[in-house]
PDB file of C-alpha atoms and ligand atoms in Angstrom:
ATOM      1  CA  MET J   1       4.982  16.470  -8.335  1.00 86.00           C
ATOM      2  CA  GLN J   2       2.532  13.846  -7.213  1.00 91.00           C
ATOM      3  CA  LEU J   3       0.641  14.624  -4.017  1.00 93.00           C
ATOM      4  CA  SER J   4      -1.764  11.950  -2.858  1.00 94.00           C
ATOM      5  CA  MET J   5      -4.300  11.799  -0.073  1.00 93.00           C
ATOM      6  CA  TRP J   6      -5.873   8.746   1.563  1.00 91.00           C
ATOM      7  CA  ILE J   7      -9.629   8.701   2.151  1.00 92.00           C
ATOM      8  CA  TRP J   8     -10.687   6.004   4.614  1.00 88.00           C
ATOM      9  CA  ASN J   9     -14.178   7.251   5.456  1.00 89.00           C
ATOM     10  CA  ALA J  10     -15.439   6.768   1.918  1.00 92.00           C
ATOM     11  CA  ALA J  11     -18.666   5.181   3.186  1.00 92.00           C
ATOM     12  CA  LEU J  12     -19.731   8.613   4.471  1.00 91.00           C
ATOM     13  CA  LEU J  13     -18.757  10.332   1.238  1.00 92.00           C
ATOM     14  CA  LEU J  14     -20.378   8.087  -1.291  1.00 92.00           C
ATOM     15  CA  ALA J  15     -23.975   9.258  -1.129  1.00 86.00           C
ATOM     16  CA  ASP J  16     -23.295  12.867  -0.189  1.00 92.00           C
ATOM     17  CA  GLN J  17     -22.791  15.053  -3.228  1.00 94.00           C
ATOM     18  CA  GLY J  18     -22.106  18.124  -1.054  1.00 95.00           C
ATOM     19  CA  GLN J  19     -19.218  16.372   0.668  1.00 94.00           C
ATOM     20  CA  ILE J  20     -17.893  15.027  -2.633  1.00 96.00           C
ATOM     21  CA  ASP J  21     -17.882  18.522  -4.152  1.00 96.00           C
ATOM     22  CA  LEU J  22     -16.174  19.879  -1.044  1.00 96.00           C
ATOM     23  CA  LEU J  23     -13.538  17.127  -1.182  1.00 96.00           C
ATOM     24  CA  VAL J  24     -12.728  17.829  -4.813  1.00 96.00           C
ATOM     25  CA  THR J  25     -12.592  21.608  -4.282  1.00 96.00           C
ATOM     26  CA  GLU J  26     -10.354  21.317  -1.227  1.00 96.00           C
ATOM     27  CA  ALA J  27      -8.127  18.711  -2.869  1.00 96.00           C
ATOM     28  CA  ARG J  28      -7.650  20.970  -5.874  1.00 96.00           C
ATOM     29  CA  ASP J  29      -6.817  23.926  -3.613  1.00 96.00           C
ATOM     30  CA  LEU J  30      -4.164  21.766  -1.948  1.00 94.00           C
ATOM     31  CA  ASN J  31      -2.752  20.698  -5.343  1.00 96.00           C
ATOM     32  CA  ILE J  32      -3.560  17.072  -4.623  1.00 95.00           C
ATOM     33  CA  THR J  33      -3.071  14.989  -7.761  1.00 95.00           C
ATOM     34  CA  ASP J  34      -4.290  11.564  -6.568  1.00 95.00           C
ATOM     35  CA  LEU J  35      -6.927  10.325  -4.150  1.00 94.00           C
ATOM     36  CA  TYR J  36      -6.699   6.843  -2.647  1.00 93.00           C
ATOM     37  CA  VAL J  37     -10.313   6.102  -1.776  1.00 92.00           C
ATOM     38  CA  TYR J  38     -11.181   3.116   0.372  1.00 92.00           C
ATOM     39  CA  VAL J  39     -13.555   0.824  -1.516  1.00 90.00           C
ATOM     40  CA  ALA J  40     -14.874  -2.338   0.120  1.00 88.00           C
ATOM     41  CA  PRO J  41     -15.035  -5.293  -2.307  1.00 80.00           C
ATOM     42  CA  THR J  42     -18.832  -5.554  -2.097  1.00 86.00           C
ATOM     43  CA  TRP J  43     -19.306  -1.887  -3.021  1.00 87.00           C
ATOM     44  CA  LEU J  44     -18.251  -2.468  -6.616  1.00 78.00           C
ATOM     45  CA  GLN J  45     -21.447  -4.499  -6.975  1.00 83.00           C
ATOM     46  CA  GLU J  46     -23.722  -2.903  -4.367  1.00 90.00           C
ATOM     47  CA  LYS J  47     -22.829   0.765  -4.773  1.00 91.00           C
ATOM     48  CA  THR J  48     -21.950   0.822  -8.455  1.00 88.00           C
ATOM     49  CA  VAL J  49     -23.723   4.104  -9.177  1.00 91.00           C
ATOM     50  CA  ASP J  50     -22.358   5.892  -6.108  1.00 93.00           C
ATOM     51  CA  ILE J  51     -18.824   4.801  -6.939  1.00 91.00           C
ATOM     52  CA  ALA J  52     -19.169   5.846 -10.556  1.00 90.00           C
ATOM     53  CA  ASN J  53     -20.431   9.285  -9.441  1.00 92.00           C
ATOM     54  CA  LEU J  54     -17.538   9.721  -7.042  1.00 93.00           C
ATOM     55  CA  ASN J  55     -15.104   8.653  -9.736  1.00 91.00           C
ATOM     56  CA  ILE J  56     -16.547  11.138 -12.222  1.00 93.00           C
ATOM     57  CA  ALA J  57     -16.415  13.957  -9.670  1.00 95.00           C
ATOM     58  CA  ILE J  58     -12.785  13.216  -8.799  1.00 95.00           C
ATOM     59  CA  GLN J  59     -11.679  12.904 -12.401  1.00 93.00           C
ATOM     60  CA  SER J  60     -13.590  15.994 -13.487  1.00 95.00           C
ATOM     61  CA  GLY J  61     -11.481  17.797 -10.904  1.00 95.00           C
ATOM     62  CA  GLY J  62      -8.396  16.649 -12.795  1.00 95.00           C
ATOM     63  CA  ILE J  63      -7.453  14.240 -10.009  1.00 96.00           C
ATOM     64  CA  HIS J  64      -6.572  10.558 -10.404  1.00 94.00           C
ATOM     65  CA  ALA J  65      -8.777   8.112  -8.530  1.00 93.00           C
ATOM     66  CA  TRP J  66      -7.456   4.941  -6.907  1.00 92.00           C
ATOM     67  CA  ALA J  67      -9.589   2.273  -5.268  1.00 90.00           C
ATOM     68  CA  LEU J  68      -7.895   1.301  -2.029  1.00 89.00           C
ATOM     69  CA  ASP J  69      -8.379  -1.848  -0.001  1.00 86.00           C
ATOM     70  CA  GLY J  70      -6.341  -4.183   2.124  1.00 82.00           C
ATOM     71  CA  ASP J  71      -6.309  -6.591   5.006  1.00 79.00           C
ATOM     72  CA  ALA J  72      -3.674  -8.995   6.282  1.00 78.00           C
ATOM     73  CA  ASP J  73      -6.245 -11.780   5.802  1.00 78.00           C
ATOM     74  CA  TYR J  74      -6.065 -11.271   2.016  1.00 80.00           C
ATOM     75  CA  ILE J  75      -2.706 -13.040   2.123  1.00 80.00           C
ATOM     76  CA  ASP J  76      -4.656 -16.242   2.776  1.00 78.00           C
ATOM     77  CA  VAL J  77      -7.368 -15.721   0.166  1.00 74.00           C
ATOM     78  CA  ASP J  78      -7.182 -18.375  -2.515  1.00 69.00           C
ATOM     79  CA  ALA J  79      -6.422 -16.561  -5.753  1.00 62.00           C
ATOM     80  CA  ALA J  80      -8.594 -18.979  -7.712  1.00 58.00           C
ATOM     81  CA  GLU J  81     -11.658 -17.848  -5.736  1.00 60.00           C
ATOM     82  CA  THR J  82     -11.087 -14.174  -6.317  1.00 62.00           C
ATOM     83  CA  ARG J  83     -12.287 -12.256  -9.330  1.00 60.00           C
ATOM     84  CA  LEU J  84     -11.820  -8.604 -10.026  1.00 57.00           C
ATOM     85  CA  PRO J  85     -15.241  -7.024 -10.425  1.00 55.00           C
ATOM     86  CA  PRO J  86     -15.552  -4.697 -13.415  1.00 54.00           C
ATOM     87  CA  ALA J  87     -14.231  -1.357 -12.229  1.00 55.00           C
ATOM     88  CA  PRO J  88     -15.249   2.036 -13.569  1.00 53.00           C
ATOM     89  CA  ALA J  89     -12.855   3.218 -16.246  1.00 54.00           C
ATOM     90  CA  SER J  90      -9.540   4.702 -15.251  1.00 59.00           C
ATOM     91  CA  ILE J  91      -9.640   3.811 -11.611  1.00 75.00           C
ATOM     92  CA  ALA J  92      -6.337   2.400 -10.438  1.00 86.00           C
ATOM     93  CA  ILE J  93      -6.023  -0.123  -7.634  1.00 86.00           C
ATOM     94  CA  LYS J  94      -4.030   0.286  -4.459  1.00 87.00           C
ATOM     95  CA  ALA J  95      -3.357  -2.605  -2.093  1.00 90.00           C
ATOM     96  CA  ASP J  96      -2.675  -2.027   1.578  1.00 89.00           C
ATOM     97  CA  ILE J  97      -1.782  -5.407   3.042  1.00 89.00           C
ATOM     98  CA  GLU J  98       0.738  -5.831   5.817  1.00 88.00           C
ATOM     99  CA  PRO J  99       2.501  -9.124   6.322  1.00 91.00           C
ATOM    100  CA  GLN J 100       2.707  -8.942  10.085  1.00 89.00           C
ATOM    101  CA  ASP J 101       1.154 -10.783  13.014  1.00 90.00           C
ATOM    102  CA  THR J 102      -2.477 -10.022  13.710  1.00 86.00           C
ATOM    103  CA  PRO J 103      -4.674 -11.345  16.534  1.00 85.00           C
ATOM    104  CA  GLN J 104      -6.036 -13.958  14.064  1.00 83.00           C
ATOM    105  CA  HIS J 105      -2.570 -15.028  12.974  1.00 83.00           C
ATOM    106  CA  ASP J 106      -0.343 -14.603  15.947  1.00 85.00           C
ATOM    107  CA  GLY J 107       3.188 -15.959  15.566  1.00 86.00           C
ATOM    108  CA  ARG J 108       3.524 -16.208  11.800  1.00 92.00           C
ATOM    109  CA  PHE J 109       5.734 -13.181  11.322  1.00 95.00           C
ATOM    110  CA  PHE J 110       7.087 -12.890  14.862  1.00 95.00           C
ATOM    111  CA  ASN J 111       6.688  -9.158  15.236  1.00 94.00           C
ATOM    112  CA  GLY J 112       9.557  -7.254  16.754  1.00 94.00           C
ATOM    113  CA  ILE J 113      12.211  -9.965  16.411  1.00 95.00           C
ATOM    114  CA  ALA J 114      15.233  -9.410  14.167  1.00 95.00           C
ATOM    115  CA  GLU J 115      15.747 -12.076  11.521  1.00 93.00           C
ATOM    116  CA  LEU J 116      19.044 -13.091  13.130  1.00 93.00           C
ATOM    117  CA  ASP J 117      17.263 -13.861  16.398  1.00 96.00           C
ATOM    118  CA  LEU J 118      14.588 -16.146  14.917  1.00 96.00           C
ATOM    119  CA  ASN J 119      14.972 -19.880  15.418  1.00 97.00           C
ATOM    120  CA  THR J 120      14.740 -22.179  12.385  1.00 96.00           C
ATOM    121  CA  GLU J 121      11.023 -22.807  12.760  1.00 96.00           C
ATOM    122  CA  GLN J 122      10.235 -19.127  13.235  1.00 97.00           C
ATOM    123  CA  LEU J 123      12.372 -18.167  10.254  1.00 96.00           C
ATOM    124  CA  LEU J 124      10.561 -20.684   8.070  1.00 95.00           C
ATOM    125  CA  SER J 125       7.243 -19.263   9.232  1.00 96.00           C
ATOM    126  CA  ARG J 126       8.275 -15.685   8.423  1.00 96.00           C
ATOM    127  CA  ASP J 127       9.726 -16.682   5.044  1.00 96.00           C
ATOM    128  CA  THR J 128       6.528 -18.570   4.182  1.00 94.00           C
ATOM    129  CA  LEU J 129       4.318 -15.621   5.109  1.00 95.00           C
ATOM    130  CA  LEU J 130       6.455 -13.130   3.186  1.00 96.00           C
ATOM    131  CA  SER J 131       6.655 -15.386   0.109  1.00 94.00           C
ATOM    132  CA  LYS J 132       2.892 -15.887   0.144  1.00 93.00           C
ATOM    133  CA  TRP J 133       2.389 -12.140   0.427  1.00 94.00           C
ATOM    134  CA  VAL J 134       4.745 -11.413  -2.484  1.00 95.00           C
ATOM    135  CA  ASP J 135       2.879 -14.073  -4.517  1.00 92.00           C
ATOM    136  CA  ARG J 136      -0.509 -12.493  -3.735  1.00 91.00           C
ATOM    137  CA  LEU J 137       0.671  -9.041  -4.734  1.00 93.00           C
ATOM    138  CA  SER J 138       2.236 -10.415  -7.938  1.00 94.00           C
ATOM    139  CA  TRP J 139      -0.976 -12.192  -8.803  1.00 91.00           C
ATOM    140  CA  ALA J 140      -3.019  -9.038  -8.123  1.00 90.00           C
ATOM    141  CA  SER J 141      -0.613  -6.956 -10.168  1.00 93.00           C
ATOM    142  CA  GLN J 142      -0.955  -9.236 -13.202  1.00 92.00           C
ATOM    143  CA  LEU J 143      -4.715  -9.248 -12.933  1.00 88.00           C
ATOM    144  CA  VAL J 144      -5.062  -5.483 -12.511  1.00 89.00           C
ATOM    145  CA  ARG J 145      -2.535  -4.662 -15.222  1.00 92.00           C
ATOM    146  CA  SER J 146      -4.252  -7.084 -17.603  1.00 90.00           C
ATOM    147  CA  HIS J 147      -7.268  -4.722 -17.340  1.00 85.00           C
ATOM    148  CA  ASP J 148      -5.032  -1.803 -18.328  1.00 88.00           C
ATOM    149  CA  MET J 149      -5.229  -0.360 -14.866  1.00 89.00           C
ATOM    150  CA  GLN J 150      -2.361   0.733 -12.667  1.00 93.00           C
ATOM    151  CA  PHE J 151      -1.487  -1.253  -9.575  1.00 94.00           C
ATOM    152  CA  GLY J 152       0.105   0.284  -6.525  1.00 95.00           C
ATOM    153  CA  ALA J 153       0.769  -0.861  -2.993  1.00 96.00           C
ATOM    154  CA  ALA J 154       1.378   0.675   0.393  1.00 94.00           C
ATOM    155  CA  LEU J 155       4.467  -0.891   1.910  1.00 95.00           C
ATOM    156  CA  PRO J 156       5.704  -0.533   5.465  1.00 94.00           C
ATOM    157  CA  PHE J 157       9.069   1.243   5.736  1.00 93.00           C
ATOM    158  CA  TRP J 158      10.302  -1.652   7.828  1.00 93.00           C
ATOM    159  CA  LEU J 159      10.583  -3.896   4.772  1.00 94.00           C
ATOM    160  CA  ASN J 160      13.869  -2.074   4.431  1.00 91.00           C
ATOM    161  CA  ASP J 161      14.699  -1.816   8.073  1.00 92.00           C
ATOM    162  CA  TYR J 162      13.338  -4.556  10.267  1.00 95.00           C
ATOM    163  CA  GLU J 163      15.225  -4.297  13.518  1.00 94.00           C
ATOM    164  CA  GLY J 164      18.118  -2.957  11.475  1.00 91.00           C
ATOM    165  CA  GLU J 165      18.021  -5.331   8.481  1.00 91.00           C
ATOM    166  CA  PRO J 166      16.077  -5.381   5.205  1.00 93.00           C
ATOM    167  CA  LEU J 167      13.667  -8.328   4.987  1.00 96.00           C
ATOM    168  CA  ASP J 168      14.470 -10.976   2.415  1.00 95.00           C
ATOM    169  CA  ILE J 169      13.113 -14.341   1.324  1.00 95.00           C
ATOM    170  CA  PRO J 170      14.764 -17.458  -0.108  1.00 93.00           C
ATOM    171  CA  THR J 171      14.975 -17.737  -3.882  1.00 90.00           C
ATOM    172  CA  SER J 172      14.723 -20.935  -5.903  1.00 84.00           C
ATOM    173  CA  THR J 173      18.531 -21.129  -6.029  1.00 83.00           C
ATOM    174  CA  ALA J 174      19.804 -23.102  -3.067  1.00 82.00           C
ATOM    175  CA  GLY J 175      20.957 -20.761  -0.329  1.00 83.00           C
ATOM    176  CA  GLY J 176      19.936 -17.667  -2.307  1.00 91.00           C
ATOM    177  CA  HIS J 177      18.020 -14.753  -0.823  1.00 93.00           C
ATOM    178  CA  THR J 178      16.387 -11.698  -2.375  1.00 95.00           C
ATOM    179  CA  GLY J 179      15.155  -8.541  -0.705  1.00 95.00           C
ATOM    180  CA  VAL J 180      11.366  -8.347  -0.590  1.00 96.00           C
ATOM    181  CA  MET J 181      11.485  -4.764  -1.872  1.00 96.00           C
ATOM    182  CA  ASN J 182      13.517  -5.827  -4.927  1.00 95.00           C
ATOM    183  CA  LEU J 183      10.835  -8.380  -5.783  1.00 96.00           C
ATOM    184  CA  LEU J 184       7.951  -5.952  -5.335  1.00 97.00           C
ATOM    185  CA  MET J 185       9.275  -2.907  -7.176  1.00 97.00           C
ATOM    186  CA  PRO J 186       8.945  -4.290 -10.736  1.00 97.00           C
ATOM    187  CA  ILE J 187       5.341  -5.427 -10.243  1.00 97.00           C
ATOM    188  CA  LEU J 188       4.115  -2.029  -9.022  1.00 97.00           C
ATOM    189  CA  ASP J 189       3.269   1.243 -10.722  1.00 96.00           C
ATOM    190  CA  GLU J 190       3.367   3.008  -7.409  1.00 96.00           C
ATOM    191  CA  TYR J 191       5.349   2.083  -4.299  1.00 96.00           C
ATOM    192  CA  VAL J 192       4.039   4.056  -1.323  1.00 95.00           C
ATOM    193  CA  VAL J 193       6.235   3.828   1.732  1.00 94.00           C
ATOM    194  CA  MET J 194       4.253   4.029   4.934  1.00 92.00           C
ATOM    195  CA  SER J 195       6.420   5.802   7.459  1.00 89.00           C
ATOM    196  CA  TYR J 196       3.999   5.577  10.410  1.00 88.00           C
ATOM    197  CA  ASN J 197       5.310   8.952  11.347  1.00 86.00           C
ATOM    198  CA  THR J 198       3.846  12.444  11.463  1.00 85.00           C
ATOM    199  CA  ASP J 199       7.170  14.223  11.017  1.00 84.00           C
ATOM    200  CA  PRO J 200       8.066  14.932   7.363  1.00 83.00           C
ATOM    201  CA  PRO J 201      11.891  14.758   7.847  1.00 86.00           C
ATOM    202  CA  SER J 202      11.524  11.350   9.552  1.00 85.00           C
ATOM    203  CA  THR J 203       9.287  10.238   6.698  1.00 86.00           C
ATOM    204  CA  ALA J 204      11.891  11.324   4.174  1.00 88.00           C
ATOM    205  CA  SER J 205      14.591   9.325   5.953  1.00 90.00           C
ATOM    206  CA  ARG J 206      12.381   6.220   5.839  1.00 91.00           C
ATOM    207  CA  VAL J 207      11.835   6.528   2.081  1.00 93.00           C
ATOM    208  CA  LEU J 208      15.383   7.263   1.051  1.00 93.00           C
ATOM    209  CA  GLN J 209      16.657   3.725   0.467  1.00 93.00           C
ATOM    210  CA  GLN J 210      13.630   2.723  -1.592  1.00 95.00           C
ATOM    211  CA  ALA J 211      13.787   5.897  -3.708  1.00 95.00           C
ATOM    212  CA  MET J 212      17.520   5.436  -4.310  1.00 96.00           C
ATOM    213  CA  TYR J 213      17.072   1.821  -5.331  1.00 96.00           C
ATOM    214  CA  ALA J 214      14.300   2.696  -7.801  1.00 97.00           C
ATOM    215  CA  SER J 215      16.357   5.549  -9.286  1.00 97.00           C
ATOM    216  CA  GLN J 216      19.407   3.342  -9.723  1.00 97.00           C
ATOM    217  CA  GLN J 217      17.430   0.533 -11.334  1.00 96.00           C
ATOM    218  CA  ALA J 218      15.550   2.971 -13.566  1.00 96.00           C
ATOM    219  CA  SER J 219      18.766   4.518 -14.830  1.00 97.00           C
ATOM    220  CA  ALA J 220      19.976   0.984 -15.582  1.00 97.00           C
ATOM    221  CA  GLY J 221      16.943   0.585 -17.831  1.00 96.00           C
ATOM    222  CA  GLN J 222      14.652  -1.347 -15.472  1.00 95.00           C
ATOM    223  CA  GLU J 223      10.969  -0.539 -15.248  1.00 95.00           C
ATOM    224  CA  MET J 224      10.462   0.960 -11.811  1.00 97.00           C
ATOM    225  CA  PRO J 225       7.449   2.346  -9.937  1.00 97.00           C
ATOM    226  CA  ARG J 226       7.030   5.872  -8.674  1.00 96.00           C
ATOM    227  CA  VAL J 227       8.169   5.877  -5.043  1.00 96.00           C
ATOM    228  CA  LEU J 228       6.197   8.024  -2.630  1.00 94.00           C
ATOM    229  CA  GLY J 229       6.555   8.678   1.072  1.00 92.00           C
ATOM    230  CA  GLY J 230       3.490   8.523   3.298  1.00 90.00           C
ATOM    231  CA  VAL J 231       3.117  10.969   6.184  1.00 87.00           C
ATOM    232  CA  GLU J 232       0.556  10.340   8.909  1.00 84.00           C
ATOM    233  CA  VAL J 233      -1.511  13.420   9.673  1.00 80.00           C
ATOM    234  CA  GLY J 234      -2.644  12.547  13.162  1.00 72.00           C
ATOM    235  CA  HIS J 235      -2.245  10.414  16.246  1.00 66.00           C
ATOM    236  CA  GLY J 236      -4.605   7.585  16.988  1.00 61.00           C
ATOM    237  CA  VAL J 237      -4.878   6.174  13.481  1.00 60.00           C
ATOM    238  CA  GLY J 238      -2.840   3.131  14.468  1.00 61.00           C
ATOM    239  CA  THR J 239      -0.920   1.825  17.424  1.00 60.00           C
ATOM    240  CA  GLY J 240       2.459   2.101  15.697  1.00 61.00           C
ATOM    241  CA  VAL J 241       2.245   5.752  14.697  1.00 62.00           C
ATOM    242  CA  GLU J 242       4.999   7.911  16.071  1.00 64.00           C
ATOM    243  CA  GLY J 243       4.060  11.539  16.457  1.00 53.00           C
ATOM    244  CA  CYS J 244       6.342  14.523  16.369  1.00 45.00           C
ATOM    245  CA  ARG J 245       5.347  18.172  16.226  1.00 41.00           C
ATOM    246  CA  VAL J 246       1.823  17.204  15.271  1.00 37.00           C
ATOM    247  CA  GLY J 247       0.439  20.654  16.061  1.00 32.00           C
ATOM    248  CA  ARG J 248       1.990  22.018  12.906  1.00 29.00           C
ATOM    249  CA  TYR J 249      -0.320  20.218  10.526  1.00 27.00           C
TER     250      TYR J 249
HETATM  251  C1  LIG T 301      -0.649  24.986  -5.439  1.00 89.92           C
HETATM  252  O1  LIG T 301       0.099  25.278  -6.611  1.00 89.92           O
HETATM  253  C2  LIG T 301       0.114  26.655  -6.959  1.00 89.92           C
HETATM  254  C3  LIG T 301       0.776  26.816  -8.310  1.00 89.92           C
HETATM  255  O2  LIG T 301       1.998  26.159  -8.343  1.00 89.92           O
HETATM  256  C4  LIG T 301       0.815  27.440  -5.847  1.00 89.92           C
HETATM  257  O3  LIG T 301       0.823  28.818  -6.148  1.00 89.92           O
HETATM  258  C5  LIG T 301       0.072  27.193  -4.528  1.00 89.92           C
HETATM  259  O4  LIG T 301       0.765  27.833  -3.455  1.00 89.92           O
HETATM  260  C6  LIG T 301      -0.062  25.715  -4.241  1.00 89.92           C
HETATM  261  N1  LIG T 301      -0.929  25.508  -3.077  1.00 89.92           N
HETATM  262  C7  LIG T 301      -0.539  24.834  -1.994  1.00 89.92           C
HETATM  263  C8  LIG T 301      -1.553  24.737  -0.892  1.00 89.92           C
HETATM  264  O5  LIG T 301       0.547  24.312  -1.889  1.00 89.92           O
END
């Protein structure tokens, strides 16, 4: 079974061999198979040696290393201006980009409104944002996979349940629509569902549809990603996190 852990405070880890050793020892004791380590884009050039050392330590522990990064603003980055810096061997890439309204881009997604309740202009805005996001992830997937590296993404559970409906976008066929999840699954090696919840049973319920879809498609011969459920381990990591029985963890 795959058991992954997110590491956001990688800046503190990078130059501290004691902490790196401790991380690898503890992760092994917990049977963690994969570490998603936050890596800022500039680090691949500025902290090359530190990153390589961390990567070696993680992989020597028999654990897979993923470089993790993401920001809603990446949706607007012009693909032509972006190059993938040479990454240390056998690091995989994980994107964590949410297509929702942010203070910089208020009113593009229209947070909290069901698709049915959007007016025409709002619906166009949401469809445009979601299509752009799917395009960015597809572009990134091609680029990363062309370097023989795996590409994964963290996806909010609400792609499948936004105010009660799965999110979809128009297809090139007039009047056609496709679920965003259906478009993303084939371009990913790993589909991590963010549950924004600290309660494992609630997490499981938020992953079910995605896992079932991937299983069905895989048994029909389609290439499908591994589907994982993400559990939050504490309050205060984000405004949307729902906590239940936190004391247990
Ligand atoms: C890790 O795996 C071993 C062997 O399967 C098992 O005995 C142990 O309880 C596991 N540790 C944790 C923390 O789950």
